[in-house]
JSON list of C-alpha atoms and ligand atoms in Angstrom, two decimals:
[
{"chain": "Q", "resi": 11, "resn": "UNK", "atom": "CA", "xyz": [0.00, 0.00, 0.00]},
{"chain": "Q", "resi": 12, "resn": "UNK", "atom": "CA", "xyz": [1.29, 3.43, -0.87]},
{"chain": "Q", "resi": 13, "resn": "UNK", "atom": "CA", "xyz": [1.02, 6.07, 1.85]},
{"chain": "Q", "resi": 14, "resn": "UNK", "atom": "CA", "xyz": [1.66, 8.90, -0.60]},
{"chain": "Q", "resi": 15, "resn": "UNK", "atom": "CA", "xyz": [0.67, 9.21, -4.24]},
{"chain": "Q", "resi": 16, "resn": "UNK", "atom": "CA", "xyz": [3.20, 9.43, -7.03]},
{"chain": "Q", "resi": 17, "resn": "UNK", "atom": "CA", "xyz": [4.89, 12.78, -6.65]},
{"chain": "Q", "resi": 18, "resn": "UNK", "atom": "CA", "xyz": [8.22, 14.23, -7.78]},
{"chain": "Q", "resi": 19, "resn": "UNK", "atom": "CA", "xyz": [8.23, 17.39, -5.70]},
{"chain": "Q", "resi": 20, "resn": "UNK", "atom": "CA", "xyz": [10.58, 16.94, -2.76]},
{"chain": "Q", "resi": 21, "resn": "UNK", "atom": "CA", "xyz": [8.92, 19.69, -0.69]},
{"chain": "Q", "resi": 22, "resn": "UNK", "atom": "CA", "xyz": [5.58, 17.97, -1.10]},
{"chain": "Q", "resi": 23, "resn": "UNK", "atom": "CA", "xyz": [7.04, 14.54, -0.21]},
{"chain": "Q", "resi": 24, "resn": "UNK", "atom": "CA", "xyz": [8.67, 16.01, 2.90]},
{"chain": "Q", "resi": 25, "resn": "UNK", "atom": "CA", "xyz": [5.30, 16.97, 4.37]},
{"chain": "Q", "resi": 26, "resn": "UNK", "atom": "CA", "xyz": [5.24, 13.40, 5.69]},
{"chain": "Q", "resi": 27, "resn": "UNK", "atom": "CA", "xyz": [7.85, 11.57, 7.70]},
{"chain": "Q", "resi": 28, "resn": "UNK", "atom": "CA", "xyz": [7.46, 7.88, 6.98]},
{"chain": "Q", "resi": 29, "resn": "UNK", "atom": "CA", "xyz": [10.43, 6.55, 8.95]},
{"chain": "Q", "resi": 30, "resn": "UNK", "atom": "CA", "xyz": [10.34, 7.38, 12.66]},
{"chain": "Q", "resi": 31, "resn": "UNK", "atom": "CA", "xyz": [11.59, 5.27, 15.58]},
{"chain": "Q", "resi": 32, "resn": "UNK", "atom": "CA", "xyz": [10.27, 5.31, 19.13]},
{"chain": "Q", "resi": 33, "resn": "UNK", "atom": "CA", "xyz": [12.40, 4.48, 22.18]},
{"chain": "Q", "resi": 34, "resn": "UNK", "atom": "CA", "xyz": [11.27, 0.88, 21.70]},
{"chain": "Q", "resi": 35, "resn": "UNK", "atom": "CA", "xyz": [14.11, 0.74, 19.17]},
{"chain": "Q", "resi": 36, "resn": "UNK", "atom": "CA", "xyz": [17.22, 0.50, 21.35]},
{"chain": "Q", "resi": 37, "resn": "UNK", "atom": "CA", "xyz": [19.08, 2.94, 19.09]},
{"chain": "Q", "resi": 38, "resn": "UNK", "atom": "CA", "xyz": [16.51, 5.75, 19.54]},
{"chain": "Q", "resi": 39, "resn": "UNK", "atom": "CA", "xyz": [16.66, 8.36, 22.32]},
{"chain": "Q", "resi": 40, "resn": "UNK", "atom": "CA", "xyz": [14.49, 7.85, 25.44]},
{"chain": "Q", "resi": 41, "resn": "UNK", "atom": "CA", "xyz": [12.71, 11.12, 24.54]},
{"chain": "Q", "resi": 42, "resn": "UNK", "atom": "CA", "xyz": [11.03, 9.30, 21.62]},
{"chain": "Q", "resi": 43, "resn": "UNK", "atom": "CA", "xyz": [7.84, 8.62, 23.56]},
{"chain": "Q", "resi": 44, "resn": "UNK", "atom": "CA", "xyz": [4.45, 8.94, 21.93]},
{"chain": "Q", "resi": 45, "resn": "UNK", "atom": "CA", "xyz": [3.35, 11.83, 24.15]},
{"chain": "Q", "resi": 46, "resn": "UNK", "atom": "CA", "xyz": [6.34, 13.96, 23.13]},
{"chain": "Q", "resi": 47, "resn": "UNK", "atom": "CA", "xyz": [6.23, 12.79, 19.53]},
{"chain": "Q", "resi": 48, "resn": "UNK", "atom": "CA", "xyz": [2.62, 13.87, 19.05]},
{"chain": "Q", "resi": 49, "resn": "UNK", "atom": "CA", "xyz": [3.43, 17.31, 20.37]},
{"chain": "Q", "resi": 50, "resn": "UNK", "atom": "CA", "xyz": [6.44, 17.52, 18.04]},
{"chain": "Q", "resi": 51, "resn": "UNK", "atom": "CA", "xyz": [4.38, 16.34, 15.05]},
{"chain": "Q", "resi": 52, "resn": "UNK", "atom": "CA", "xyz": [1.92, 19.15, 15.72]},
{"chain": "Q", "resi": 53, "resn": "UNK", "atom": "CA", "xyz": [4.71, 21.70, 16.00]},
{"chain": "Q", "resi": 54, "resn": "UNK", "atom": "CA", "xyz": [6.15, 20.56, 12.66]},
{"chain": "Q", "resi": 55, "resn": "UNK", "atom": "CA", "xyz": [2.66, 20.35, 11.09]},
{"chain": "Q", "resi": 56, "resn": "UNK", "atom": "CA", "xyz": [3.49, 16.96, 9.58]},
{"chain": "Q", "resi": 57, "resn": "UNK", "atom": "CA", "xyz": [0.69, 15.40, 7.53]},
{"chain": "Q", "resi": 58, "resn": "UNK", "atom": "CA", "xyz": [1.60, 11.76, 8.13]},
{"chain": "Q", "resi": 59, "resn": "UNK", "atom": "CA", "xyz": [4.03, 9.96, 10.42]},
{"chain": "Q", "resi": 60, "resn": "UNK", "atom": "CA", "xyz": [4.86, 6.29, 10.08]},
{"chain": "Q", "resi": 61, "resn": "UNK", "atom": "CA", "xyz": [6.16, 4.64, 13.25]},
{"chain": "Q", "resi": 62, "resn": "UNK", "atom": "CA", "xyz": [8.73, 2.11, 12.12]},
{"chain": "Q", "resi": 63, "resn": "UNK", "atom": "CA", "xyz": [10.55, 0.41, 14.97]},
{"chain": "Q", "resi": 64, "resn": "UNK", "atom": "CA", "xyz": [13.17, -2.23, 14.25]},
{"chain": "Q", "resi": 65, "resn": "UNK", "atom": "CA", "xyz": [12.21, -5.86, 13.95]},
{"chain": "Q", "resi": 66, "resn": "UNK", "atom": "CA", "xyz": [15.52, -7.67, 14.29]},
{"chain": "Q", "resi": 67, "resn": "UNK", "atom": "CA", "xyz": [14.21, -10.62, 16.25]},
{"chain": "Q", "resi": 68, "resn": "UNK", "atom": "CA", "xyz": [11.24, -12.85, 15.35]},
{"chain": "Q", "resi": 69, "resn": "UNK", "atom": "CA", "xyz": [9.92, -12.56, 18.92]},
{"chain": "Q", "resi": 70, "resn": "UNK", "atom": "CA", "xyz": [9.72, -8.74, 18.90]},
{"chain": "Q", "resi": 71, "resn": "UNK", "atom": "CA", "xyz": [6.24, -7.85, 20.29]},
{"chain": "Q", "resi": 72, "resn": "UNK", "atom": "CA", "xyz": [5.76, -5.21, 17.63]},
{"chain": "Q", "resi": 73, "resn": "UNK", "atom": "CA", "xyz": [1.96, -5.46, 17.32]},
{"chain": "Q", "resi": 74, "resn": "UNK", "atom": "CA", "xyz": [1.47, -5.17, 21.09]},
{"chain": "Q", "resi": 75, "resn": "UNK", "atom": "CA", "xyz": [3.89, -2.23, 21.21]},
{"chain": "Q", "resi": 76, "resn": "UNK", "atom": "CA", "xyz": [2.04, -0.49, 18.37]},
{"chain": "Q", "resi": 77, "resn": "UNK", "atom": "CA", "xyz": [-1.25, -1.00, 20.18]},
{"chain": "Q", "resi": 78, "resn": "UNK", "atom": "CA", "xyz": [0.13, 0.69, 23.32]},
{"chain": "Q", "resi": 79, "resn": "UNK", "atom": "CA", "xyz": [1.51, 3.58, 21.27]},
{"chain": "Q", "resi": 80, "resn": "UNK", "atom": "CA", "xyz": [-1.84, 4.06, 19.56]},
{"chain": "Q", "resi": 81, "resn": "UNK", "atom": "CA", "xyz": [-3.57, 4.18, 22.93]},
{"chain": "Q", "resi": 82, "resn": "UNK", "atom": "CA", "xyz": [-1.18, 6.86, 24.19]},
{"chain": "Q", "resi": 83, "resn": "UNK", "atom": "CA", "xyz": [-1.54, 8.78, 20.92]},
{"chain": "Q", "resi": 84, "resn": "UNK", "atom": "CA", "xyz": [-5.31, 8.98, 21.19]},
{"chain": "Q", "resi": 85, "resn": "UNK", "atom": "CA", "xyz": [-5.05, 10.16, 24.80]},
{"chain": "Q", "resi": 86, "resn": "UNK", "atom": "CA", "xyz": [-2.52, 12.90, 24.13]},
{"chain": "Q", "resi": 87, "resn": "UNK", "atom": "CA", "xyz": [-3.51, 14.00, 20.65]},
{"chain": "Q", "resi": 88, "resn": "UNK", "atom": "CA", "xyz": [-4.85, 17.30, 21.95]},
{"chain": "Q", "resi": 89, "resn": "UNK", "atom": "CA", "xyz": [-5.96, 18.65, 18.58]},
{"chain": "Q", "resi": 90, "resn": "UNK", "atom": "CA", "xyz": [-2.87, 17.55, 16.61]},
{"chain": "Q", "resi": 91, "resn": "UNK", "atom": "CA", "xyz": [-4.08, 16.53, 13.17]},
{"chain": "Q", "resi": 92, "resn": "UNK", "atom": "CA", "xyz": [-1.09, 14.47, 11.99]},
{"chain": "Q", "resi": 93, "resn": "UNK", "atom": "CA", "xyz": [-2.14, 11.02, 10.81]},
{"chain": "Q", "resi": 94, "resn": "UNK", "atom": "CA", "xyz": [-0.10, 8.28, 12.54]},
{"chain": "Q", "resi": 95, "resn": "UNK", "atom": "CA", "xyz": [0.49, 4.94, 10.87]},
{"chain": "Q", "resi": 96, "resn": "UNK", "atom": "CA", "xyz": [1.85, 2.05, 12.93]},
{"chain": "Q", "resi": 97, "resn": "UNK", "atom": "CA", "xyz": [4.23, -0.18, 11.04]},
{"chain": "Q", "resi": 98, "resn": "UNK", "atom": "CA", "xyz": [7.74, -1.51, 11.47]},
{"chain": "Q", "resi": 99, "resn": "UNK", "atom": "CA", "xyz": [11.17, -1.43, 9.92]},
{"chain": "Q", "resi": 100, "resn": "UNK", "atom": "CA", "xyz": [11.27, -5.09, 9.00]},
{"chain": "Q", "resi": 101, "resn": "UNK", "atom": "CA", "xyz": [14.35, -7.06, 8.06]},
{"chain": "Q", "resi": 102, "resn": "UNK", "atom": "CA", "xyz": [15.05, -8.85, 4.79]},
{"chain": "Q", "resi": 103, "resn": "UNK", "atom": "CA", "xyz": [18.20, -10.52, 6.08]},
{"chain": "Q", "resi": 104, "resn": "UNK", "atom": "CA", "xyz": [19.03, -12.43, 2.90]},
{"chain": "Q", "resi": 105, "resn": "UNK", "atom": "CA", "xyz": [17.58, -13.63, -0.39]},
{"chain": "Q", "resi": 106, "resn": "UNK", "atom": "CA", "xyz": [14.01, -14.68, 0.50]},
{"chain": "Q", "resi": 107, "resn": "UNK", "atom": "CA", "xyz": [14.81, -14.53, 4.24]},
{"chain": "Q", "resi": 108, "resn": "UNK", "atom": "CA", "xyz": [12.55, -12.53, 6.57]},
{"chain": "Q", "resi": 109, "resn": "UNK", "atom": "CA", "xyz": [12.24, -12.37, 10.35]},
{"chain": "Q", "resi": 110, "resn": "UNK", "atom": "CA", "xyz": [8.55, -11.45, 10.50]},
{"chain": "Q", "resi": 111, "resn": "UNK", "atom": "CA", "xyz": [5.92, -14.17, 10.21]},
{"chain": "Q", "resi": 112, "resn": "UNK", "atom": "CA", "xyz": [3.21, -13.80, 7.55]},
{"chain": "Q", "resi": 113, "resn": "UNK", "atom": "CA", "xyz": [0.72, -13.08, 10.38]},
{"chain": "Q", "resi": 114, "resn": "UNK", "atom": "CA", "xyz": [2.76, -10.21, 11.81]},
{"chain": "Q", "resi": 115, "resn": "UNK", "atom": "CA", "xyz": [3.41, -8.93, 8.31]},
{"chain": "Q", "resi": 116, "resn": "UNK", "atom": "CA", "xyz": [-0.29, -8.83, 7.47]},
{"chain": "Q", "resi": 117, "resn": "UNK", "atom": "CA", "xyz": [-1.26, -7.15, 10.73]},
{"chain": "Q", "resi": 118, "resn": "UNK", "atom": "CA", "xyz": [1.09, -4.18, 10.35]},
{"chain": "Q", "resi": 119, "resn": "UNK", "atom": "CA", "xyz": [-0.26, -0.97, 8.86]},
{"chain": "Q", "resi": 120, "resn": "UNK", "atom": "CA", "xyz": [3.00, -0.17, 7.10]},
{"chain": "Q", "resi": 121, "resn": "UNK", "atom": "CA", "xyz": [5.77, -2.54, 6.12]},
{"chain": "Q", "resi": 122, "resn": "UNK", "atom": "CA", "xyz": [9.02, -0.70, 5.59]},
{"chain": "Q", "resi": 123, "resn": "UNK", "atom": "CA", "xyz": [11.80, -3.18, 4.86]},
{"chain": "Q", "resi": 124, "resn": "UNK", "atom": "CA", "xyz": [15.52, -2.81, 5.29]},
{"chain": "Q", "resi": 125, "resn": "UNK", "atom": "CA", "xyz": [17.55, -5.08, 3.08]},
{"chain": "Q", "resi": 126, "resn": "UNK", "atom": "CA", "xyz": [21.01, -3.73, 3.76]},
{"chain": "Q", "resi": 127, "resn": "UNK", "atom": "CA", "xyz": [21.73, -3.71, 7.50]},
{"chain": "Q", "resi": 128, "resn": "UNK", "atom": "CA", "xyz": [24.85, -5.70, 6.67]},
{"chain": "Q", "resi": 129, "resn": "UNK", "atom": "CA", "xyz": [26.53, -4.56, 9.91]},
{"chain": "Q", "resi": 130, "resn": "UNK", "atom": "CA", "xyz": [24.28, -6.86, 11.96]},
{"chain": "Q", "resi": 131, "resn": "UNK", "atom": "CA", "xyz": [25.22, -10.48, 12.73]},
{"chain": "Q", "resi": 132, "resn": "UNK", "atom": "CA", "xyz": [21.81, -11.67, 11.58]},
{"chain": "Q", "resi": 133, "resn": "UNK", "atom": "CA", "xyz": [22.45, -10.47, 8.01]},
{"chain": "Q", "resi": 134, "resn": "UNK", "atom": "CA", "xyz": [23.53, -12.80, 5.22]},
{"chain": "Q", "resi": 135, "resn": "UNK", "atom": "CA", "xyz": [26.78, -11.72, 3.53]},
{"chain": "Q", "resi": 136, "resn": "UNK", "atom": "CA", "xyz": [27.64, -12.55, -0.08]},
{"chain": "Q", "resi": 137, "resn": "UNK", "atom": "CA", "xyz": [30.54, -14.89, -0.75]},
{"chain": "Q", "resi": 138, "resn": "UNK", "atom": "CA", "xyz": [32.04, -12.32, -3.10]},
{"chain": "Q", "resi": 139, "resn": "UNK", "atom": "CA", "xyz": [32.94, -9.44, -0.79]},
{"chain": "Q", "resi": 140, "resn": "UNK", "atom": "CA", "xyz": [33.70, -6.97, -3.60]},
{"chain": "Q", "resi": 141, "resn": "UNK", "atom": "CA", "xyz": [31.48, -3.97, -4.34]},
{"chain": "Q", "resi": 142, "resn": "UNK", "atom": "CA", "xyz": [29.98, -5.84, -7.28]},
{"chain": "Q", "resi": 143, "resn": "UNK", "atom": "CA", "xyz": [29.46, -8.90, -5.09]},
{"chain": "Q", "resi": 144, "resn": "UNK", "atom": "CA", "xyz": [27.46, -6.83, -2.60]},
{"chain": "Q", "resi": 145, "resn": "UNK", "atom": "CA", "xyz": [25.62, -5.08, -5.43]},
{"chain": "Q", "resi": 146, "resn": "UNK", "atom": "CA", "xyz": [24.48, -8.41, -6.90]},
{"chain": "Q", "resi": 147, "resn": "UNK", "atom": "CA", "xyz": [23.45, -9.67, -3.46]},
{"chain": "Q", "resi": 148, "resn": "UNK", "atom": "CA", "xyz": [21.48, -6.48, -2.76]},
{"chain": "Q", "resi": 149, "resn": "UNK", "atom": "CA", "xyz": [19.72, -6.74, -6.13]},
{"chain": "Q", "resi": 150, "resn": "UNK", "atom": "CA", "xyz": [18.83, -10.39, -5.49]},
{"chain": "Q", "resi": 151, "resn": "UNK", "atom": "CA", "xyz": [17.46, -9.63, -2.00]},
{"chain": "Q", "resi": 152, "resn": "UNK", "atom": "CA", "xyz": [15.39, -6.70, -3.28]},
{"chain": "Q", "resi": 153, "resn": "UNK", "atom": "CA", "xyz": [14.04, -8.60, -6.29]},
{"chain": "Q", "resi": 154, "resn": "UNK", "atom": "CA", "xyz": [12.82, -11.46, -4.05]},
{"chain": "Q", "resi": 155, "resn": "UNK", "atom": "CA", "xyz": [11.42, -9.01, -1.51]},
{"chain": "Q", "resi": 156, "resn": "UNK", "atom": "CA", "xyz": [9.47, -7.04, -4.11]},
{"chain": "Q", "resi": 157, "resn": "UNK", "atom": "CA", "xyz": [8.03, -10.22, -5.62]},
{"chain": "Q", "resi": 158, "resn": "UNK", "atom": "CA", "xyz": [7.10, -11.56, -2.16]},
{"chain": "Q", "resi": 159, "resn": "UNK", "atom": "CA", "xyz": [4.49, -8.77, -1.76]},
{"chain": "Q", "resi": 160, "resn": "UNK", "atom": "CA", "xyz": [5.57, -8.34, 1.86]},
{"chain": "Q", "resi": 161, "resn": "UNK", "atom": "CA", "xyz": [6.80, -4.78, 1.51]},
{"chain": "Q", "resi": 162, "resn": "UNK", "atom": "CA", "xyz": [5.10, -1.40, 1.15]},
{"chain": "Q", "resi": 163, "resn": "UNK", "atom": "CA", "xyz": [8.39, 0.45, 0.91]},
{"chain": "Q", "resi": 164, "resn": "UNK", "atom": "CA", "xyz": [12.12, -0.23, 0.91]},
{"chain": "Q", "resi": 165, "resn": "UNK", "atom": "CA", "xyz": [14.22, 1.79, 3.38]},
{"chain": "Q", "resi": 166, "resn": "UNK", "atom": "CA", "xyz": [17.49, 3.42, 2.23]},
{"chain": "Q", "resi": 167, "resn": "UNK", "atom": "CA", "xyz": [17.49, 1.23, -0.92]},
{"chain": "Q", "resi": 168, "resn": "UNK", "atom": "CA", "xyz": [20.76, -0.19, -2.29]},
{"chain": "Q", "resi": 169, "resn": "UNK", "atom": "CA", "xyz": [22.96, 2.06, -0.12]},
{"chain": "Q", "resi": 170, "resn": "UNK", "atom": "CA", "xyz": [26.20, 0.39, 0.99]},
{"chain": "Q", "resi": 171, "resn": "UNK", "atom": "CA", "xyz": [26.67, 2.47, 4.14]},
{"chain": "Q", "resi": 172, "resn": "UNK", "atom": "CA", "xyz": [26.47, -0.54, 6.48]},
{"chain": "Q", "resi": 173, "resn": "UNK", "atom": "CA", "xyz": [28.90, -2.80, 4.61]},
{"chain": "Q", "resi": 174, "resn": "UNK", "atom": "CA", "xyz": [32.10, -3.09, 6.67]},
{"chain": "Q", "resi": 175, "resn": "UNK", "atom": "CA", "xyz": [33.85, -5.03, 3.88]},
{"chain": "Q", "resi": 176, "resn": "UNK", "atom": "CA", "xyz": [33.79, -1.94, 1.64]},
{"chain": "Q", "resi": 177, "resn": "UNK", "atom": "CA", "xyz": [36.06, 0.00, 3.99]},
{"chain": "Q", "resi": 178, "resn": "UNK", "atom": "CA", "xyz": [35.95, 3.76, 3.50]},
{"chain": "Q", "resi": 179, "resn": "UNK", "atom": "CA", "xyz": [34.44, 3.64, 0.03]},
{"chain": "Q", "resi": 180, "resn": "UNK", "atom": "CA", "xyz": [30.84, 2.83, 0.92]},
{"chain": "Q", "resi": 181, "resn": "UNK", "atom": "CA", "xyz": [29.65, 4.46, -2.32]},
{"chain": "Q", "resi": 182, "resn": "UNK", "atom": "CA", "xyz": [31.34, 1.71, -4.33]},
{"chain": "Q", "resi": 183, "resn": "UNK", "atom": "CA", "xyz": [28.33, -0.59, -3.91]},
{"chain": "Q", "resi": 184, "resn": "UNK", "atom": "CA", "xyz": [25.89, 1.69, -5.68]},
{"chain": "Q", "resi": 185, "resn": "UNK", "atom": "CA", "xyz": [28.49, 2.64, -8.31]},
{"chain": "Q", "resi": 186, "resn": "UNK", "atom": "CA", "xyz": [28.67, -1.09, -9.09]},
{"chain": "Q", "resi": 187, "resn": "UNK", "atom": "CA", "xyz": [24.98, -1.08, -10.12]},
{"chain": "Q", "resi": 188, "resn": "UNK", "atom": "CA", "xyz": [24.58, 0.22, -13.68]},
{"chain": "Q", "resi": 189, "resn": "UNK", "atom": "CA", "xyz": [21.59, 2.30, -14.78]},
{"chain": "Q", "resi": 190, "resn": "UNK", "atom": "CA", "xyz": [19.93, -0.54, -16.69]},
{"chain": "Q", "resi": 191, "resn": "UNK", "atom": "CA", "xyz": [19.86, -2.74, -13.56]},
{"chain": "Q", "resi": 192, "resn": "UNK", "atom": "CA", "xyz": [18.45, 0.10, -11.47]},
{"chain": "Q", "resi": 193, "resn": "UNK", "atom": "CA", "xyz": [15.86, 0.68, -14.17]},
{"chain": "Q", "resi": 194, "resn": "UNK", "atom": "CA", "xyz": [14.79, -2.98, -14.14]},
{"chain": "Q", "resi": 195, "resn": "UNK", "atom": "CA", "xyz": [14.55, -2.99, -10.34]},
{"chain": "Q", "resi": 196, "resn": "UNK", "atom": "CA", "xyz": [12.57, 0.25, -10.36]},
{"chain": "Q", "resi": 197, "resn": "UNK", "atom": "CA", "xyz": [10.13, -1.13, -12.94]},
{"chain": "Q", "resi": 198, "resn": "UNK", "atom": "CA", "xyz": [9.66, -4.24, -10.82]},
{"chain": "Q", "resi": 199, "resn": "UNK", "atom": "CA", "xyz": [8.91, -2.12, -7.74]},
{"chain": "Q", "resi": 200, "resn": "UNK", "atom": "CA", "xyz": [6.42, 0.00, -9.71]},
{"chain": "Q", "resi": 201, "resn": "UNK", "atom": "CA", "xyz": [4.65, -3.09, -11.07]},
{"chain": "Q", "resi": 202, "resn": "UNK", "atom": "CA", "xyz": [4.32, -4.57, -7.58]},
{"chain": "Q", "resi": 203, "resn": "UNK", "atom": "CA", "xyz": [3.27, -1.37, -5.78]},
{"chain": "Q", "resi": 204, "resn": "UNK", "atom": "CA", "xyz": [6.42, -1.06, -3.69]},
{"chain": "Q", "resi": 205, "resn": "UNK", "atom": "CA", "xyz": [7.64, 2.45, -2.91]},
{"chain": "Q", "resi": 206, "resn": "UNK", "atom": "CA", "xyz": [11.28, 3.57, -2.58]},
{"chain": "Q", "resi": 207, "resn": "UNK", "atom": "CA", "xyz": [12.29, 5.57, 0.44]},
{"chain": "Q", "resi": 208, "resn": "UNK", "atom": "CA", "xyz": [14.19, 8.80, 0.20]},
{"chain": "Q", "resi": 209, "resn": "UNK", "atom": "CA", "xyz": [16.10, 8.53, 3.46]},
{"chain": "Q", "resi": 210, "resn": "UNK", "atom": "CA", "xyz": [17.20, 12.05, 4.34]},
{"chain": "Q", "resi": 211, "resn": "UNK", "atom": "CA", "xyz": [20.58, 11.26, 5.88]},
{"chain": "Q", "resi": 212, "resn": "UNK", "atom": "CA", "xyz": [21.63, 8.60, 3.40]},
{"chain": "Q", "resi": 213, "resn": "UNK", "atom": "CA", "xyz": [20.37, 10.69, 0.49]},
{"chain": "Q", "resi": 214, "resn": "UNK", "atom": "CA", "xyz": [22.70, 13.52, 1.46]},
{"chain": "Q", "resi": 215, "resn": "UNK", "atom": "CA", "xyz": [25.66, 11.25, 2.21]},
{"chain": "Q", "resi": 216, "resn": "UNK", "atom": "CA", "xyz": [25.27, 9.42, -1.11]},
{"chain": "Q", "resi": 217, "resn": "UNK", "atom": "CA", "xyz": [24.07, 12.38, -3.17]},
{"chain": "Q", "resi": 218, "resn": "UNK", "atom": "CA", "xyz": [25.35, 11.17, -6.57]},
{"chain": "Q", "resi": 219, "resn": "UNK", "atom": "CA", "xyz": [23.55, 7.86, -6.29]},
{"chain": "Q", "resi": 220, "resn": "UNK", "atom": "CA", "xyz": [20.41, 9.50, -4.90]},
{"chain": "Q", "resi": 221, "resn": "UNK", "atom": "CA", "xyz": [20.20, 11.83, -7.87]},
{"chain": "Q", "resi": 222, "resn": "UNK", "atom": "CA", "xyz": [20.67, 8.93, -10.30]},
{"chain": "Q", "resi": 223, "resn": "UNK", "atom": "CA", "xyz": [18.10, 6.77, -8.50]},
{"chain": "Q", "resi": 224, "resn": "UNK", "atom": "CA", "xyz": [15.60, 9.66, -8.42]},
{"chain": "Q", "resi": 225, "resn": "UNK", "atom": "CA", "xyz": [15.97, 10.37, -12.13]},
{"chain": "Q", "resi": 226, "resn": "UNK", "atom": "CA", "xyz": [15.58, 6.72, -13.08]},
{"chain": "Q", "resi": 227, "resn": "UNK", "atom": "CA", "xyz": [12.62, 6.40, -10.74]},
{"chain": "Q", "resi": 228, "resn": "UNK", "atom": "CA", "xyz": [10.91, 9.42, -12.28]},
{"chain": "Q", "resi": 229, "resn": "UNK", "atom": "CA", "xyz": [11.46, 8.04, -15.77]},
{"chain": "Q", "resi": 230, "resn": "UNK", "atom": "CA", "xyz": [10.02, 4.66, -14.81]},
{"chain": "Q", "resi": 231, "resn": "UNK", "atom": "CA", "xyz": [7.19, 6.12, -12.71]},
{"chain": "Q", "resi": 232, "resn": "UNK", "atom": "CA", "xyz": [7.91, 4.76, -9.23]},
{"chain": "Q", "resi": 233, "resn": "UNK", "atom": "CA", "xyz": [6.44, 6.09, -5.98]},
{"chain": "Q", "resi": 234, "resn": "UNK", "atom": "CA", "xyz": [8.82, 7.70, -3.50]},
{"chain": "Q", "resi": 235, "resn": "UNK", "atom": "CA", "xyz": [8.21, 8.03, 0.23]},
{"chain": "Q", "resi": 236, "resn": "UNK", "atom": "CA", "xyz": [10.20, 10.39, 2.42]},
{"chain": "Q", "resi": 237, "resn": "UNK", "atom": "CA", "xyz": [11.61, 9.70, 5.87]},
{"chain": "Q", "resi": 238, "resn": "UNK", "atom": "CA", "xyz": [14.31, 11.08, 8.15]},
{"chain": "Q", "resi": 239, "resn": "UNK", "atom": "CA", "xyz": [14.90, 7.83, 10.05]},
{"chain": "Q", "resi": 240, "resn": "UNK", "atom": "CA", "xyz": [14.28, 9.92, 13.17]},
{"chain": "Q", "resi": 241, "resn": "UNK", "atom": "CA", "xyz": [15.82, 8.65, 16.39]},
{"chain": "Q", "resi": 242, "resn": "UNK", "atom": "CA", "xyz": [15.41, 12.03, 18.15]},
{"chain": "Q", "resi": 243, "resn": "UNK", "atom": "CA", "xyz": [12.65, 14.66, 18.40]},
{"chain": "Q", "resi": 244, "resn": "UNK", "atom": "CA", "xyz": [14.95, 17.13, 16.66]},
{"chain": "Q", "resi": 245, "resn": "UNK", "atom": "CA", "xyz": [15.35, 14.80, 13.70]},
{"chain": "Q", "resi": 246, "resn": "UNK", "atom": "CA", "xyz": [11.60, 14.44, 13.14]},
{"chain": "Q", "resi": 247, "resn": "UNK", "atom": "CA", "xyz": [11.88, 17.71, 11.23]},
{"chain": "Q", "resi": 248, "resn": "UNK", "atom": "CA", "xyz": [11.73, 16.88, 7.49]},
{"chain": "Q", "resi": 249, "resn": "UNK", "atom": "CA", "xyz": [12.64, 20.38, 6.29]},
{"chain": "Q", "resi": 250, "resn": "UNK", "atom": "CA", "xyz": [15.87, 21.10, 8.18]},
{"chain": "Q", "resi": 251, "resn": "UNK", "atom": "CA", "xyz": [18.09, 20.13, 5.21]},
{"chain": "Q", "resi": 252, "resn": "UNK", "atom": "CA", "xyz": [15.69, 21.13, 2.46]},
{"chain": "Q", "resi": 253, "resn": "UNK", "atom": "CA", "xyz": [18.13, 23.43, 0.65]},
{"chain": "Q", "resi": 254, "resn": "UNK", "atom": "CA", "xyz": [20.53, 20.49, 0.22]},
{"chain": "Q", "resi": 255, "resn": "UNK", "atom": "CA", "xyz": [17.76, 18.07, -0.74]},
{"chain": "Q", "resi": 256, "resn": "UNK", "atom": "CA", "xyz": [16.39, 20.43, -3.37]},
{"chain": "Q", "resi": 257, "resn": "UNK", "atom": "CA", "xyz": [19.72, 20.33, -5.20]},
{"chain": "Q", "resi": 258, "resn": "UNK", "atom": "CA", "xyz": [19.65, 16.52, -5.33]},
{"chain": "Q", "resi": 259, "resn": "UNK", "atom": "CA", "xyz": [15.96, 15.90, -6.02]},
{"chain": "Q", "resi": 260, "resn": "UNK", "atom": "CA", "xyz": [15.17, 18.25, -8.88]},
{"chain": "D", "resi": 318, "resn": "ZN", "atom": "ZN1", "xyz": [17.52, 1.13, 8.56]},
{"chain": "D", "resi": 319, "resn": "ZN", "atom": "ZN1", "xyz": [15.39, 3.15, 10.76]}
]
């Protein structure tokens, strides 16, 4: 399911933040509690927020957690009009390998998948540890994931930022994916109603790739979602780096 319609105006896309963690994710700040987050959403006048906590263990009580958050939200909404969607940042840990059960997957309101948290022990690594080796592995994982119909959106797609084996040149992974392969993957996502995330931080760090991916996506007609991957209240703001983003996403 798409949260946003097809749109190629970055300022419009940034009216929603579709990648936000609560303190339930160990990596997020304790301040990321629903009560504070609702207040912050109102301050920022965000249209939609997707709550996407990590799901790195099959026993994660994500549905129960989302239910509690929804309860708090409704009690502290206090006139804030932001629509909240309760999903998860799910894990595609290898080709055709997922940690969420089909039941959990179906019950979530928004299924944002990460396919490239290669820094975690639970992630499958390719035998070929070169940039091209990781590129081929990433493409295989994403192709299977898109065809599985489990995902609504792919988080920080293709980015090699978490691959230790690439050393300091994390951009080498995406440089090892030629335009025609990105075009095929984008067409597949479009045909299966899977959106691509524009992840604010990664987009700026890997600006060349982001621009290429955006242009190919526009040509093919994919849907983009925007998220800051917020782990702090400060970082829920989708417009703080807009002048930089506007140069990339033209
Ligand atoms: Zn992630
Ligand atoms: Zn995240």
